[in-house]
Amino acid sequence: MSNQTGEIKRKTPPSYEIKNEKQNNQKNIKTSFDWTKYETHFNNEIQEERKKLEEIYTKTLPDIQELEIYQGIVTHISDTMIIVDIGFKAEGAIPISEFRENLNIIQVGTKIEVMVVKIDYKGQCILSYQKAKMLRNWQHINQAYEKSEVILGYVAARTKGGLIVEIFDIECFLPGSHINVKPVRDYDTYVGKTMEIKVVKINQKTKNVVVSHKVLIERDIEEQRKEMISKLDKGQVLEGKIKNILPYGAFVDLGGVDALLHITDMSWPHINHPTEIVQLEQELKFVVLGVDKEKNRVQLGLKQLQPHPWNSLDKNLKIGSKVKGKVSVLADYGAFVEIIPGVEALLHISEMSWSTDLSSTQDFVQIGDELETLILTIDRQERKMSLSIKQLTPDPWINIQEKYSIESEHIGIVKKFTNFGVFVELEQGISGIIYTNDLSWIKKIKHPSEFCSINDKLKIIVLSIDTQARRFNLGHKQLTENPWEKYEKIYSVGSIHNGIISNLFEKGASVKFTEDQKIEAFAPLRFLEKKNGSTIKKGEKADFKIIEFNKETKKIVISHTSVYRDKDQKKEQRVRNRKFERSTLGDIAGLVKLKEQIEKEKNK
């Protein structure tokens, strides 16, 4: 198999053992004997027989692949090498340095796992014990990760941010945040100890492994939590400690189980923040309101241990009773009014005012307002109550047309702007809208805020009333005569007026007439050219000709250019007329002379 120096001999097929017996017995055989050169001297029959025997022999050998792990038997141990037979054509050699840790247990005949690193051109195997061990260890780690197995690891050292833990002879990283559920300050206390861990992350490229001990603690805690929660039931009264406070409630430690105490279950009266009732580390008694054993959630109550305020509500209160209260909560649909601490009633937005233009609760009430209200409904069993303010006063819309007849004039207060108009309050509960185009005859208004301000007193006229929808359509400009009736006669098409450029635009200019500064006209840019070729500037006065007038759209278009061009055209026309008159008179005089001459010739 091998000599004492550790040199590997080639395994020879049995058919050649007899033929080479004499050569093997030779004592002075050269170490550089050329087998290939020797074999070429065989005749063809011998070579063919050799090939057939080699094929039969090769089929009896296993299919060996490089970088795969195989089990072998130690056949020889020297000072430098260990020879291992893996059942292939040739044995393989491994440096003895790879067994420095396990050398005392390695003997001839010991079975070990090795990796075939390479098969050279001679068919000899280069093996490795350490590479096989490392690959097998990585397989164990990957298997533990995939199956989420709990394994024992040895804490070899501390490092920046955590610990180095050895599992399967591979160094893994245990982050400080994964040592325990509580923060760990002294890592050195863990060095040299073994602990249960789980592989939580493997980077196959960098061969980095991250493990955790905390996940096992959390698993145990979760199991204990499930066991405790399974014993809880609705209605139980337990002691607990306030662990954490958030805007929507507080978390309570029930001795290993965290439960939620919602802000609405802390106090019968409305509160804005949990700190108004509870403080951190405060120990209190709580009642279990609900247990979700599937999601492991527990909901607690604190106010439920106190008598319900509805029990102390005046028994004489009924529908139609007047009650006073303070606004505690605002909502889109109304406000909640606290009658006594812990008893709240709904004041719906539709019951705040007889007016129908309330778009928001805040238009009428604010938190903290003290109100007198009327009870509309009361249900002591369901602990519900609804209120009204408008029912305290008579409905102002009854016989409304007698007080606010069509075309009647009144003074109202500006309450609210919209993009299309302004709401004006005539009296409490009675308001109407003035559309933007009903504010002014002359001024072009894009938004009502350009015309008036909130709380301004405004004179109005009633244009129409919709008693069913409880709506007034009001007007302001209708209080005065429509000046456009007068303007239609003054600023007729073709008339010329003096004006001043009030504003310049990209497409033209706004012009105010000097005779009436309230009205403005528009002059297109091409009609601003003066006779000398220049353009009229802002603040400059000039004559303008009306070329378009529209009373319905309040539009007047004017032109300065047309003024002097029309004058020039009239002057040219007069000149042409004079020339025509001269030529006509001359022709008549010539005809008279010709007639006189013809008559003289006849007389002769």
C-alpha positions as semicolon CSV with decimal commas, in nm:
position;residue;x (nm);y (nm);z (nm)
1;M;0,000;0,000;0,000
2;S;0,272;0,247;0,103
3;N;0,631;0,251;0,222
4;Q;0,769;0,387;0,548
5;T;0,844;0,728;0,393
6;G;0,477;0,791;0,321
7;E;0,512;0,771;-0,059
8;I;0,191;0,653;-0,225
9;K;0,209;0,343;-0,447
10;R;-0,019;0,299;-0,747
11;K;-0,281;0,024;-0,709
12;T;-0,209;-0,238;-0,983
13;P;-0,476;-0,459;-1,145
14;P;-0,443;-0,831;-1,040
15;S;-0,350;-0,949;-1,391
16;Y;-0,025;-0,762;-1,371
17;E;0,085;-0,875;-1,026
18;I;0,235;-1,206;-1,166
19;K;0,394;-1,037;-1,466
20;N;0,561;-0,777;-1,249
21;E;0,661;-1,017;-0,968
22;K;1,017;-1,043;-1,085
23;Q;1,046;-0,669;-1,117
24;N;0,903;-0,615;-0,766
25;N;1,156;-0,851;-0,622
26;Q;1,442;-0,659;-0,770
27;K;1,623;-0,472;-0,493
28;N;1,794;-0,216;-0,711
29;I;1,486;-0,095;-0,908
30;K;1,513;0,266;-1,017
31;T;1,272;0,509;-0,852
32;S;1,233;0,691;-1,183
33;F;1,101;0,385;-1,368
34;D;0,883;0,491;-1,662
35;W;0,573;0,273;-1,661
36;T;0,436;0,432;-1,976
37;K;0,754;0,360;-2,175
38;Y;0,756;0,007;-2,040
39;E;0,393;-0,054;-2,134
40;T;0,447;0,057;-2,496
41;H;0,663;-0,254;-2,553
42;F;0,357;-0,477;-2,500
43;N;0,207;-0,616;-2,813
44;N;-0,145;-0,520;-2,920
45;E;-0,307;-0,834;-2,773
46;I;-0,163;-0,764;-2,430
47;Q;-0,270;-0,398;-2,447
48;E;-0,628;-0,487;-2,545
49;E;-0,645;-0,743;-2,262
50;R;-0,514;-0,478;-2,024
51;K;-0,781;-0,227;-2,129
52;K;-1,059;-0,481;-2,078
53;L;-0,934;-0,569;-1,731
54;E;-0,903;-0,198;-1,644
55;E;-1,262;-0,135;-1,750
56;I;-1,387;-0,424;-1,535
57;Y;-1,178;-0,300;-1,244
58;T;-1,291;0,063;-1,284
59;K;-1,657;-0,039;-1,267
60;T;-1,599;-0,190;-0,924
61;L;-1,475;0,150;-0,793
62;P;-1,707;0,425;-0,665
63;D;-1,769;0,747;-0,863
64;I;-1,551;0,996;-0,679
65;Q;-1,615;1,371;-0,722
66;E;-1,394;1,659;-0,619
67;L;-1,504;1,880;-0,324
68;E;-1,731;1,605;-0,193
69;I;-1,708;1,434;0,148
70;Y;-1,636;1,059;0,170
71;Q;-1,572;0,820;0,453
72;G;-1,226;0,666;0,457
73;I;-1,010;0,433;0,669
74;V;-0,670;0,532;0,806
75;T;-0,421;0,280;0,663
76;H;-0,089;0,433;0,764
77;I;0,043;0,706;0,996
78;S;0,387;0,860;0,951
79;D;0,560;1,158;1,106
80;T;0,429;1,393;0,840
81;M;0,140;1,224;0,662
82;I;-0,169;1,014;0,728
83;I;-0,273;0,776;0,449
84;V;-0,648;0,724;0,402
85;D;-0,822;0,469;0,179
86;I;-1,159;0,593;0,043
87;G;-1,208;0,292;-0,190
88;F;-1,069;0,466;-0,499
89;K;-0,789;0,352;-0,732
90;A;-0,530;0,519;-0,515
91;E;-0,511;0,611;-0,151
92;G;-0,492;0,972;-0,044
93;A;-0,251;1,153;0,185
94;I;-0,338;1,421;0,443
95;P;-0,075;1,630;0,627
96;I;-0,063;1,527;0,992
97;S;-0,092;1,895;1,088
98;E;-0,465;1,877;1,007
99;F;-0,509;1,634;1,302
100;R;-0,325;1,834;1,566
101;E;-0,636;1,858;1,783
102;N;-0,754;1,498;1,734
103;L;-0,422;1,319;1,679
104;N;-0,455;1,113;1,998
105;I;-0,773;0,945;1,871
106;I;-0,648;0,877;1,517
107;Q;-0,512;0,523;1,469
108;V;-0,470;0,280;1,182
109;G;-0,817;0,150;1,105
110;T;-1,000;0,462;1,234
111;K;-1,287;0,573;1,014
112;I;-1,289;0,946;0,933
113;E;-1,464;1,182;0,692
114;V;-1,243;1,351;0,433
115;M;-1,296;1,586;0,138
116;V;-1,155;1,509;-0,205
117;V;-0,980;1,836;-0,281
118;K;-0,837;1,726;-0,615
119;I;-0,771;1,420;-0,831
120;D;-0,445;1,468;-1,023
121;Y;-0,362;1,339;-1,371
122;K;-0,211;1,023;-1,222
123;G;-0,539;0,938;-1,051
124;Q;-0,406;1,014;-0,705
125;C;-0,641;1,190;-0,454
126;I;-0,550;1,498;-0,257
127;L;-0,761;1,484;0,059
128;S;-0,840;1,719;0,348
129;Y;-0,973;1,635;0,692
130;Q;-1,024;1,996;0,807
131;K;-1,213;2,102;0,492
132;A;-1,446;1,807;0,530
133;K;-1,498;1,894;0,894
134;M;-1,565;2,261;0,808
135;L;-1,812;2,175;0,529
136;R;-1,994;1,929;0,755
137;N;-2,013;2,191;1,032
138;W;-2,162;2,442;0,789
139;Q;-2,418;2,185;0,685
140;H;-2,509;2,138;1,053
141;I;-2,547;2,516;1,101
142;N;-2,764;2,554;0,790
143;Q;-2,979;2,261;0,903
144;A;-3,019;2,416;1,250
145;Y;-3,121;2,747;1,087
146;E;-3,371;2,589;0,848
147;K;-3,530;2,375;1,121
148;S;-3,511;2,656;1,381
149;E;-3,334;2,422;1,621
150;V;-3,205;2,518;1,965
151;I;-2,832;2,440;1,997
152;L;-2,562;2,480;2,263
153;G;-2,288;2,731;2,201
154;Y;-1,967;2,813;2,384
155;V;-1,900;3,184;2,453
156;A;-1,536;3,216;2,344
157;A;-1,482;3,593;2,382
158;R;-1,644;3,933;2,387
159;T;-1,621;4,166;2,090
160;K;-1,744;4,508;1,989
161;G;-2,122;4,511;2,024
162;G;-2,162;4,154;2,151
163;L;-2,008;3,810;2,201
164;I;-1,825;3,547;1,993
165;V;-2,000;3,210;2,029
166;E;-1,859;2,882;1,892
167;I;-2,101;2,626;1,752
168;F;-1,979;2,326;1,549
169;D;-1,626;2,478;1,569
170;I;-1,749;2,788;1,380
171;E;-1,734;3,135;1,532
172;C;-2,071;3,312;1,535
173;F;-2,174;3,662;1,642
174;L;-2,420;3,715;1,927
175;P;-2,526;4,086;1,929
176;G;-2,559;4,252;2,269
177;S;-2,925;4,324;2,199
178;H;-2,988;3,950;2,156
179;I;-2,826;3,830;2,477
180;N;-3,127;3,899;2,698
181;V;-3,466;4,068;2,689
182;K;-3,324;4,329;2,926
183;P;-3,019;4,543;2,835
184;V;-2,685;4,377;2,927
185;R;-2,408;4,603;3,051
186;D;-2,134;4,353;3,145
187;Y;-2,060;4,111;2,859
188;D;-1,762;3,954;3,038
189;T;-1,988;3,760;3,277
190;Y;-2,093;3,538;2,983
191;V;-1,739;3,455;2,854
192;G;-1,638;3,091;2,912
193;K;-1,996;2,971;2,958
194;T;-2,226;2,770;2,737
195;M;-2,577;2,887;2,650
196;E;-2,870;2,782;2,439
197;I;-2,899;2,980;2,118
198;K;-3,077;2,988;1,783
199;V;-2,929;3,079;1,445
200;V;-3,124;3,386;1,325
201;K;-2,921;3,493;1,019
202;I;-2,664;3,344;0,781
203;N;-2,475;3,538;0,515
204;Q;-2,362;3,270;0,270
205;K;-2,132;3,507;0,081
206;T;-1,934;3,636;0,378
207;K;-1,986;3,319;0,588
208;N;-2,113;3,525;0,880
209;V;-2,354;3,370;1,129
210;V;-2,572;3,568;1,373
211;V;-2,725;3,389;1,672
212;S;-2,966;3,491;1,947
213;H;-3,036;3,388;2,303
214;K;-3,311;3,648;2,354
215;V;-3,552;3,476;2,113
216;L;-3,550;3,170;2,339
217;I;-3,629;3,384;2,643
218;E;-3,908;3,556;2,452
219;R;-4,041;3,217;2,347
220;D;-4,051;3,107;2,710
221;I;-4,215;3,434;2,813
222;E;-4,474;3,395;2,537
223;E;-4,554;3,043;2,650
224;Q;-4,593;3,164;3,008
225;R;-4,806;3,452;2,880
226;K;-5,033;3,212;2,691
227;E;-5,069;2,998;2,998
228;M;-5,158;3,299;3,215
229;I;-5,400;3,442;2,958
230;S;-5,575;3,106;2,932
231;K;-5,661;3,141;3,302
232;L;-5,802;3,496;3,266
233;D;-6,170;3,562;3,218
234;K;-6,394;3,865;3,169
235;G;-6,495;4,031;3,493
236;Q;-6,192;3,928;3,700
237;V;-6,038;4,198;3,920
238;L;-5,656;4,196;3,917
239;E;-5,374;4,406;4,053
240;G;-5,125;4,554;3,811
241;K;-4,861;4,820;3,762
242;I;-4,866;5,098;3,501
243;K;-4,577;5,008;3,269
244;N;-4,610;5,259;2,985
245;I;-4,832;5,559;2,902
246;L;-4,933;5,660;2,551
247;P;-5,179;5,925;2,421
248;Y;-5,446;5,660;2,360
249;G;-5,404;5,469;2,688
250;A;-5,162;5,281;2,913
251;F;-5,002;4,936;2,926
252;V;-5,037;4,747;3,253
253;D;-4,806;4,470;3,379
254;L;-5,019;4,198;3,538
255;G;-4,715;4,003;3,652
256;G;-4,579;3,873;3,323
257;V;-4,872;3,967;3,102
258;D;-4,904;4,313;2,941
259;A;-5,261;4,441;2,906
260;L;-5,408;4,755;2,752
261;L;-5,603;5,011;2,951
262;H;-5,768;5,237;2,691
263;I;-5,816;5,605;2,772
264;T;-6,195;5,568;2,737
265;D;-6,192;5,302;3,011
266;M;-5,999;5,511;3,263
267;S;-6,265;5,755;3,376
268;W;-6,638;5,810;3,335
269;P;-6,586;6,184;3,278
270;H;-6,408;6,274;2,954
271;I;-6,029;6,322;2,982
272;N;-5,777;6,453;2,728
273;H;-5,472;6,250;2,835
274;P;-5,415;5,932;3,045
275;T;-5,183;6,119;3,285
276;E;-5,491;6,292;3,424
277;I;-5,583;5,957;3,586
278;V;-5,273;5,729;3,603
279;Q;-4,896;5,764;3,652
280;L;-4,598;5,540;3,571
281;E;-4,522;5,261;3,822
282;Q;-4,860;5,324;3,989
283;E;-5,015;5,005;4,128
284;L;-5,395;4,980;4,092
285;K;-5,678;4,732;4,069
286;F;-5,828;4,668;3,726
287;V;-6,120;4,470;3,588
288;V;-6,075;4,241;3,284
289;L;-6,303;4,369;3,005
290;G;-6,200;4,125;2,736
291;V;-5,957;3,841;2,658
292;D;-5,849;3,744;2,305
293;K;-5,680;3,407;2,358
294;E;-5,594;3,367;1,990
295;K;-5,405;3,698;1,969
296;N;-5,298;3,688;2,339
297;R;-5,449;4,030;2,412
298;V;-5,610;4,150;2,733
299;Q;-5,820;4,466;2,772
300;L;-5,862;4,624;3,114
301;G;-6,094;4,879;3,267
302;L;-6,051;5,116;3,559
303;K;-6,369;5,325;3,556
304;Q;-6,582;5,008;3,565
305;L;-6,482;4,962;3,930
306;Q;-6,663;5,288;4,011
307;P;-7,045;5,341;4,015
308;H;-7,178;5,458;3,679
309;P;-7,263;5,834;3,681
310;W;-7,595;5,761;3,512
311;N;-7,705;5,603;3,839
312;S;-7,676;5,942;4,009
313;L;-7,852;6,138;3,730
314;D;-8,161;6,331;3,844
315;K;-8,456;6,092;3,807
316;N;-8,691;6,381;3,730
317;L;-8,516;6,460;3,399
318;K;-8,732;6,365;3,100
319;I;-8,803;6,463;2,740
320;G;-8,866;6,839;2,728
321;S;-8,661;6,914;3,043
322;K;-8,410;7,197;3,026
323;V;-8,054;7,107;3,131
324;K;-7,726;7,297;3,144
325;G;-7,394;7,147;3,046
326;K;-7,044;7,211;2,915
327;V;-6,919;7,117;2,566
328;S;-6,662;6,836;2,615
329;V;-6,609;6,693;2,265
330;L;-6,654;6,827;1,911
331;A;-6,733;6,602;1,615
332;D;-6,824;6,657;1,249
333;Y;-7,185;6,566;1,319
334;G;-7,225;6,765;1,643
335;A;-7,096;6,812;1,998
336;F;-7,109;6,618;2,324
337;V;-7,232;6,812;2,625
338;E;-7,141;6,693;2,976
339;I;-7,451;6,725;3,197
340;I;-7,281;6,591;3,512
341;P;-6,930;6,434;3,538
342;G;-6,944;6,114;3,336
343;V;-7,283;6,176;3,169
344;E;-7,259;6,314;2,815
345;A;-7,540;6,386;2,571
346;L;-7,530;6,449;2,196
347;L;-7,615;6,789;2,054
348;H;-7,650;6,719;1,680
349;I;-7,544;6,994;1,437
350;S;-7,900;7,005;1,299
351;E;-8,029;7,092;1,649
352;M;-7,791;7,380;1,708
353;S;-7,969;7,647;1,506
354;W;-8,276;7,701;1,288
355;S;-8,033;7,824;1,024
356;T;-7,941;7,570;0,754
357;D;-7,603;7,715;0,657
358;L;-7,402;7,559;0,944
359;S;-7,128;7,365;0,764
360;S;-6,923;7,290;1,077
361;T;-6,992;7,233;1,446
362;Q;-6,731;7,496;1,527
363;D;-6,943;7,757;1,351
364;F;-7,174;7,742;1,653
365;V;-6,994;7,600;1,964
366;Q;-6,643;7,551;2,106
367;I;-6,504;7,313;2,370
368;G;-6,572;7,453;2,716
369;D;-6,882;7,651;2,616
370;E;-7,159;7,636;2,876
371;L;-7,499;7,583;2,715
372;E;-7,863;7,561;2,812
373;T;-8,030;7,282;2,617
374;L;-8,358;7,091;2,584
375;I;-8,374;6,712;2,619
376;L;-8,507;6,555;2,298
377;T;-8,456;6,188;2,388
378;I;-8,339;6,004;2,702
379;D;-8,278;5,630;2,745
380;R;-8,154;5,542;3,094
381;Q;-8,115;5,174;3,013
382;E;-7,896;5,238;2,707
383;R;-7,751;5,547;2,880
384;K;-7,810;5,775;2,583
385;M;-7,944;6,129;2,562
386;S;-7,988;6,381;2,279
387;L;-8,025;6,758;2,316
388;S;-8,140;7,062;2,122
389;I;-8,075;7,433;2,144
390;K;-8,292;7,559;1,861
391;Q;-8,603;7,402;2,018
392;L;-8,570;7,653;2,304
393;T;-8,678;7,932;2,068
394;P;-8,979;7,949;1,831
395;D;-8,918;7,850;1,472
396;P;-8,846;8,181;1,297
397;W;-8,943;8,033;0,960
398;I;-9,309;8,019;1,058
399;N;-9,484;8,297;0,856
400;I;-9,140;8,410;0,734
401;Q;-9,283;8,574;0,420
402;E;-9,479;8,823;0,629
403;K;-9,161;8,962;0,786
404;Y;-8,929;8,920;0,490
405;S;-9,139;8,977;0,181
406;I;-8,994;8,982;-0,169
407;E;-8,811;9,312;-0,248
408;S;-8,819;9,416;0,118
409;E;-8,500;9,584;0,238
410;H;-8,310;9,487;0,556
411;I;-7,971;9,512;0,724
412;G;-7,778;9,192;0,788
413;I;-7,440;9,088;0,930
414;V;-7,177;8,918;0,711
415;K;-7,111;8,575;0,872
416;K;-6,928;8,361;0,618
417;F;-6,761;8,367;0,276
418;T;-6,775;8,101;0,006
419;N;-6,625;8,093;-0,343
420;F;-6,964;8,176;-0,492
421;G;-7,101;8,430;-0,245
422;V;-7,147;8,556;0,109
423;F;-7,383;8,443;0,389
424;V;-7,563;8,723;0,569
425;E;-7,750;8,674;0,898
426;L;-8,076;8,868;0,921
427;E;-8,155;8,745;1,273
428;Q;-8,065;8,440;1,483
429;G;-8,157;8,133;1,281
430;I;-8,237;8,333;0,968
431;S;-7,971;8,391;0,704
432;G;-7,944;8,409;0,329
433;I;-7,687;8,414;0,053
434;I;-7,580;8,696;-0,175
435;Y;-7,418;8,555;-0,487
436;T;-7,103;8,731;-0,603
437;N;-7,264;8,875;-0,916
438;D;-7,538;9,031;-0,700
439;L;-7,293;9,243;-0,495
440;S;-7,211;9,519;-0,745
441;W;-7,335;9,648;-1,081
442;I;-6,997;9,782;-1,185
443;K;-6,712;9,615;-0,993
444;K;-6,596;9,276;-1,119
445;I;-6,559;9,067;-0,799
446;K;-6,362;8,738;-0,799
447;H;-6,415;8,669;-0,427
448;P;-6,662;8,827;-0,180
449;S;-6,374;8,926;0,053
450;E;-6,283;9,193;-0,207
451;F;-6,617;9,362;-0,138
452;C;-6,676;9,324;0,240
453;S;-6,543;9,171;0,564
454;I;-6,676;8,928;0,825
455;N;-6,915;9,097;1,076
456;D;-6,972;9,392;0,839
457;K;-7,326;9,531;0,836
458;L;-7,467;9,510;0,485
459;K;-7,787;9,648;0,343
460;I;-7,974;9,383;0,142
461;I;-8,293;9,324;-0,053
462;V;-8,487;8,995;-0,056
463;L;-8,486;8,849;-0,408
464;S;-8,653;8,511;-0,340
465;I;-8,752;8,272;-0,055
466;D;-8,757;7,892;-0,054
467;T;-8,958;7,806;0,259
468;Q;-8,922;7,432;0,207
469;A;-8,542;7,441;0,188
470;R;-8,534;7,735;0,434
471;R;-8,321;7,950;0,205
472;F;-8,310;8,321;0,124
473;N;-8,166;8,459;-0,198
474;L;-8,052;8,811;-0,125
475;G;-7,914;9,097;-0,330
476;H;-7,715;9,412;-0,266
477;K;-7,667;9,578;-0,604
478;Q;-8,043;9,569;-0,662
479;L;-8,080;9,846;-0,401
480;T;-7,953;10,092;-0,664
481;E;-8,052;10,156;-1,022
482;N;-7,860;9,961;-1,284
483;P;-7,615;10,219;-1,424
484;W;-7,565;10,014;-1,737
485;E;-7,903;10,133;-1,861
486;K;-7,757;10,486;-1,855
487;Y;-7,415;10,373;-1,983
488;E;-7,575;10,214;-2,287
489;K;-7,685;10,558;-2,408
490;I;-7,367;10,744;-2,311
491;Y;-7,112;10,489;-2,435
492;S;-7,276;10,394;-2,759
493;V;-7,071;10,229;-3,033
494;G;-6,882;10,492;-3,232
495;S;-6,883;10,758;-2,958
496;I;-6,549;10,905;-2,848
497;H;-6,453;10,962;-2,482
498;N;-6,147;11,074;-2,294
499;G;-5,985;10,817;-2,062
500;I;-5,674;10,738;-1,859
501;I;-5,475;10,411;-1,867
502;S;-5,524;10,258;-1,518
503;N;-5,346;9,930;-1,577
504;L;-5,143;9,759;-1,849
505;F;-5,161;9,387;-1,937
506;E;-4,992;9,159;-2,185
507;K;-5,293;9,174;-2,417
508;G;-5,407;9,530;-2,355
509;A;-5,499;9,788;-2,093
510;S;-5,776;9,891;-1,853
511;V;-5,905;10,242;-1,911
512;K;-6,110;10,460;-1,676
513;F;-6,317;10,733;-1,838
514;T;-6,245;11,080;-1,700
515;E;-6,613;11,163;-1,698
516;D;-6,699;10,858;-1,477
517;Q;-6,418;10,687;-1,281
518;K;-6,648;10,402;-1,164
519;I;-6,660;10,235;-1,503
520;E;-6,370;10,067;-1,679
521;A;-6,320;9,966;-2,041
522;F;-6,071;9,739;-2,214
523;A;-5,841;9,848;-2,498
524;P;-5,666;9,568;-2,693
525;L;-5,290;9,616;-2,738
526;R;-5,316;9,678;-3,114
527;F;-5,554;9,969;-3,048
528;L;-5,313;10,152;-2,811
529;E;-5,080;10,269;-3,088
530;K;-5,049;10,645;-3,124
531;K;-5,025;10,835;-3,454
532;N;-4,647;10,866;-3,417
533;G;-4,611;10,485;-3,378
534;S;-4,553;10,478;-3,001
535;T;-4,782;10,307;-2,746
536;I;-4,988;10,481;-2,478
537;K;-4,834;10,430;-2,130
538;K;-4,991;10,376;-1,786
539;G;-5,132;10,699;-1,641
540;E;-5,147;10,868;-1,984
541;K;-5,471;11,032;-2,103
542;A;-5,608;10,996;-2,455
543;D;-5,928;10,984;-2,659
544;F;-6,087;10,643;-2,720
545;K;-6,358;10,527;-2,954
546;I;-6,622;10,276;-2,838
547;I;-6,604;9,976;-3,073
548;E;-6,806;9,726;-2,860
549;F;-7,066;9,762;-2,578
550;N;-7,237;9,467;-2,400
551;K;-7,474;9,553;-2,117
552;E;-7,528;9,190;-2,009
553;T;-7,159;9,101;-1,966
554;K;-7,063;9,456;-1,856
555;K;-6,805;9,470;-2,130
556;I;-6,682;9,782;-2,313
557;V;-6,406;9,756;-2,577
558;I;-6,238;10,077;-2,694
559;S;-5,971;10,190;-2,938
560;H;-5,741;10,490;-2,952
561;T;-5,604;10,403;-3,296
562;S;-5,953;10,422;-3,447
563;V;-5,986;10,785;-3,337
564;Y;-5,706;10,932;-3,554
565;R;-5,748;10,681;-3,836
566;D;-6,114;10,776;-3,875
567;K;-6,017;11,146;-3,882
568;D;-5,756;11,080;-4,150
569;Q;-6,004;10,880;-4,355
570;K;-6,265;11,160;-4,333
571;K;-6,005;11,419;-4,436
572;E;-5,903;11,210;-4,740
573;Q;-6,269;11,172;-4,832
574;R;-6,324;11,549;-4,822
575;V;-6,022;11,606;-5,048
576;R;-6,151;11,350;-5,296
577;N;-6,494;11,518;-5,294
578;R;-6,345;11,861;-5,369
579;K;-6,145;11,728;-5,663
580;F;-6,456;11,563;-5,799
581;E;-6,654;11,887;-5,768
582;R;-6,385;12,090;-5,956
583;S;-6,362;11,841;-6,240
584;T;-6,740;11,837;-6,278
585;L;-6,775;12,222;-6,298
586;G;-6,494;12,243;-6,554
587;D;-6,664;11,992;-6,776
588;I;-6,989;12,194;-6,763
589;A;-6,817;12,522;-6,866
590;G;-6,652;12,348;-7,165
591;L;-6,984;12,210;-7,279
592;V;-7,143;12,556;-7,261
593;K;-6,870;12,704;-7,484
594;L;-6,902;12,415;-7,731
595;K;-7,280;12,470;-7,751
596;E;-7,241;12,845;-7,816
597;Q;-6,992;12,774;-8,096
598;I;-7,226;12,522;-8,263
599;E;-7,518;12,770;-8,250
600;K;-7,304;13,051;-8,409
601;E;-7,211;12,821;-8,696
602;K;-7,578;12,739;-8,758
603;N;-7,673;13,107;-8,769
604;K;-7,412;13,175;-9,038
